mmCIF file of C-alpha atoms in Angstrom:
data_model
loop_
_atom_site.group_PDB
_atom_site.id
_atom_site.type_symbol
_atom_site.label_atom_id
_atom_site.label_comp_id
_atom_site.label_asym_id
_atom_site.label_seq_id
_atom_site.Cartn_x
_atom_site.Cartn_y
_atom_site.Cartn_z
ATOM 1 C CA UNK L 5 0.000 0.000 0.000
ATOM 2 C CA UNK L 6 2.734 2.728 1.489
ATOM 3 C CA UNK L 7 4.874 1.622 -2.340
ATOM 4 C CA UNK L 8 1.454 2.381 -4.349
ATOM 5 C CA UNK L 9 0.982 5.301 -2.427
ATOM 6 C CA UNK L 10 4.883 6.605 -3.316
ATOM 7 C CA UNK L 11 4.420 5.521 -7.142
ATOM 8 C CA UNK L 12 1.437 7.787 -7.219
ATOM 9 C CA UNK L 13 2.875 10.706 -6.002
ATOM 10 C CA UNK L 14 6.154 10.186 -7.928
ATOM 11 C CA UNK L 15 3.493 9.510 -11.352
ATOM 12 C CA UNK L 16 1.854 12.926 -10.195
ATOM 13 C CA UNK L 17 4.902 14.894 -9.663
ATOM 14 C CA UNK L 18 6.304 13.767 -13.002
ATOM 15 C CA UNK L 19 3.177 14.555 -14.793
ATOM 16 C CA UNK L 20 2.962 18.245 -12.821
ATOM 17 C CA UNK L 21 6.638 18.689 -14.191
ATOM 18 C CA UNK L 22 6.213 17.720 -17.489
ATOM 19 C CA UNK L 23 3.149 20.217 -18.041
ATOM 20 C CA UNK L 24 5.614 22.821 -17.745
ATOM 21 C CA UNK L 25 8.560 21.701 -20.663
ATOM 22 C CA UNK L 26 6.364 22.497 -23.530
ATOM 23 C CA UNK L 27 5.704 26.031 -23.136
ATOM 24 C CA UNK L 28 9.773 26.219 -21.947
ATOM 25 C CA UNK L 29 10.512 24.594 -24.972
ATOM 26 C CA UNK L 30 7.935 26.647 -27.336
ATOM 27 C CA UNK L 31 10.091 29.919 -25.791
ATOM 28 C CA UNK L 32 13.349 29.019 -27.414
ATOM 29 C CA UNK L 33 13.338 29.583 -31.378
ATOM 30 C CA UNK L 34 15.228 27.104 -33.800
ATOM 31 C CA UNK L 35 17.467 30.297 -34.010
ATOM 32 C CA UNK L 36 18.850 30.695 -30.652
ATOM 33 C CA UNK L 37 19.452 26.532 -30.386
ATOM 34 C CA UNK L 38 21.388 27.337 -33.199
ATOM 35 C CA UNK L 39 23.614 29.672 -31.734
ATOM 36 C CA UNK L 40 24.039 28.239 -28.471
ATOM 37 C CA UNK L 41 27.788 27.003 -29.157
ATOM 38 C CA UNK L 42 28.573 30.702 -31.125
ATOM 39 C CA UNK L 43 29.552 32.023 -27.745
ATOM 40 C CA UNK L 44 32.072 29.324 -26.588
ATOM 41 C CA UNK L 45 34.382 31.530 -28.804
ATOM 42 C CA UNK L 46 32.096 35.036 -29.209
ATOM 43 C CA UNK L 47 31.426 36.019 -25.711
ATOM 44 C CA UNK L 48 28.420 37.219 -24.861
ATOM 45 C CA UNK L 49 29.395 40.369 -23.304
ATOM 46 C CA UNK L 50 31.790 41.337 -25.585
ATOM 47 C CA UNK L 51 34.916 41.105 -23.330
ATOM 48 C CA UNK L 52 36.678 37.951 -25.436
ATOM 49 C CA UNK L 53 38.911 38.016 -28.849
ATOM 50 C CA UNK L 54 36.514 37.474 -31.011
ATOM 51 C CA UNK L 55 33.344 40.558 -32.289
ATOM 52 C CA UNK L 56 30.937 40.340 -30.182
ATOM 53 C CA UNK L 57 27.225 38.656 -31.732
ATOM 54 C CA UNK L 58 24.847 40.413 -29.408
ATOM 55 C CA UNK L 59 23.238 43.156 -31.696
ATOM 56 C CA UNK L 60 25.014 42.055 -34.535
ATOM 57 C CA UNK L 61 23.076 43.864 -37.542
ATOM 58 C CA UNK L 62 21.217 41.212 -39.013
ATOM 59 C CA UNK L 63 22.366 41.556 -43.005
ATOM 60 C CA UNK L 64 25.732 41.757 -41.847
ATOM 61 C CA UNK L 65 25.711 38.768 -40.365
ATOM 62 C CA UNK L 66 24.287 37.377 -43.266
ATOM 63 C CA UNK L 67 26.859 38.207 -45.948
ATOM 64 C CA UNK L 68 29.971 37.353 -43.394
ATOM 65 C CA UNK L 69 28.701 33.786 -43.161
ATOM 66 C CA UNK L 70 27.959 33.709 -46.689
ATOM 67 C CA UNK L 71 31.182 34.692 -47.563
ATOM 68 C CA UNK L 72 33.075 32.365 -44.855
ATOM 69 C CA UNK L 73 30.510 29.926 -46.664
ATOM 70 C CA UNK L 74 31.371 30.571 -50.235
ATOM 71 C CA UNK L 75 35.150 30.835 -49.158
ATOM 72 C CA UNK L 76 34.890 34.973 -50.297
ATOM 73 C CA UNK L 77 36.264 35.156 -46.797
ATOM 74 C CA UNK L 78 39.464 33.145 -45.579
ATOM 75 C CA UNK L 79 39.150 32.204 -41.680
ATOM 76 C CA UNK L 80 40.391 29.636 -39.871
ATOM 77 C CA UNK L 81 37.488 28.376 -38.323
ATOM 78 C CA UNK L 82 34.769 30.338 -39.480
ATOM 79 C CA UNK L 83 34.873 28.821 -43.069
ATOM 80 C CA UNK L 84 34.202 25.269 -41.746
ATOM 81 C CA UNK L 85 31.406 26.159 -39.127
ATOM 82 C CA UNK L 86 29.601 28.310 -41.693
ATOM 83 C CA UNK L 87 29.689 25.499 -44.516
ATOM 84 C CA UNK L 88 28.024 23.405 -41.760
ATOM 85 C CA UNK L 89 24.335 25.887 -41.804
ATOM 86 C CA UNK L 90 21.718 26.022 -44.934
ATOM 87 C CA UNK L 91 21.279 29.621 -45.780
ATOM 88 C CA UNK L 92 17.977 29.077 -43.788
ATOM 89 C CA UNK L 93 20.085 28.212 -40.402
ATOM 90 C CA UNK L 94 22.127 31.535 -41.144
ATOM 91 C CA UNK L 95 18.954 33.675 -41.656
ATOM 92 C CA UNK L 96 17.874 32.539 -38.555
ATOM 93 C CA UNK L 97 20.811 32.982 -36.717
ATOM 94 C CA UNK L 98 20.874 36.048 -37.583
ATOM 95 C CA UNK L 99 17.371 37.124 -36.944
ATOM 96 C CA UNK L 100 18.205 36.231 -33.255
ATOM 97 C CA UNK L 101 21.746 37.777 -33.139
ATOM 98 C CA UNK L 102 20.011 40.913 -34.213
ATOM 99 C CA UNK L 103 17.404 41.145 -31.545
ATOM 100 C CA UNK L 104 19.356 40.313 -28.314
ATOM 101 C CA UNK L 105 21.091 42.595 -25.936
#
């Protein structure tokens, strides 16, 4: 009785829990996942080596990945991360890299 009892409540809690993750998950856009490991190397307040993303005007940021893309723009690591997004992925990159502060 006292292990039925503890499943229930456990079943209940779980439930309660998982009534939350949708609307979590519904908050982040495909374009901030997508960005996620951009700061391991861009910092996010601006303070590391690399230009800071946070505000970054959104066409600019379009035509730099294009052209680390295309090759147009030699980088060392740039080139191969930016081969790795469809032109979709970089729009929406962008879009979010434009509207944070």
């Amino acid at each position: 009785m006292k292990r039925s009892r503890i499943l229930a409540a456990s079943l209940a809690a779980s439930l309660a829990t998982a009534a939350f993750v949708p609307q979590a998950a519904a908050d982040v856009t495909r374009g901030e996942l997508l960005t996620t490991s951009c700061f391991s190397c861009h910092s996010i307040d601006g303070t590391g080596n690399m230009p800071g993303l946070v505000g970054y005007p959104r066409d600019l940021m379009i035509s730099q990945m294009q052209a680390f893309k295309d090759g147009s723009r030699p980088g060392t690591i740039m080139n191969r991360h930016a081969r790795g997004y469809t032109d979709e992925e970089i729009v929406l990159m962008a879009d979010y890299f434009s509207t944070i502060e």
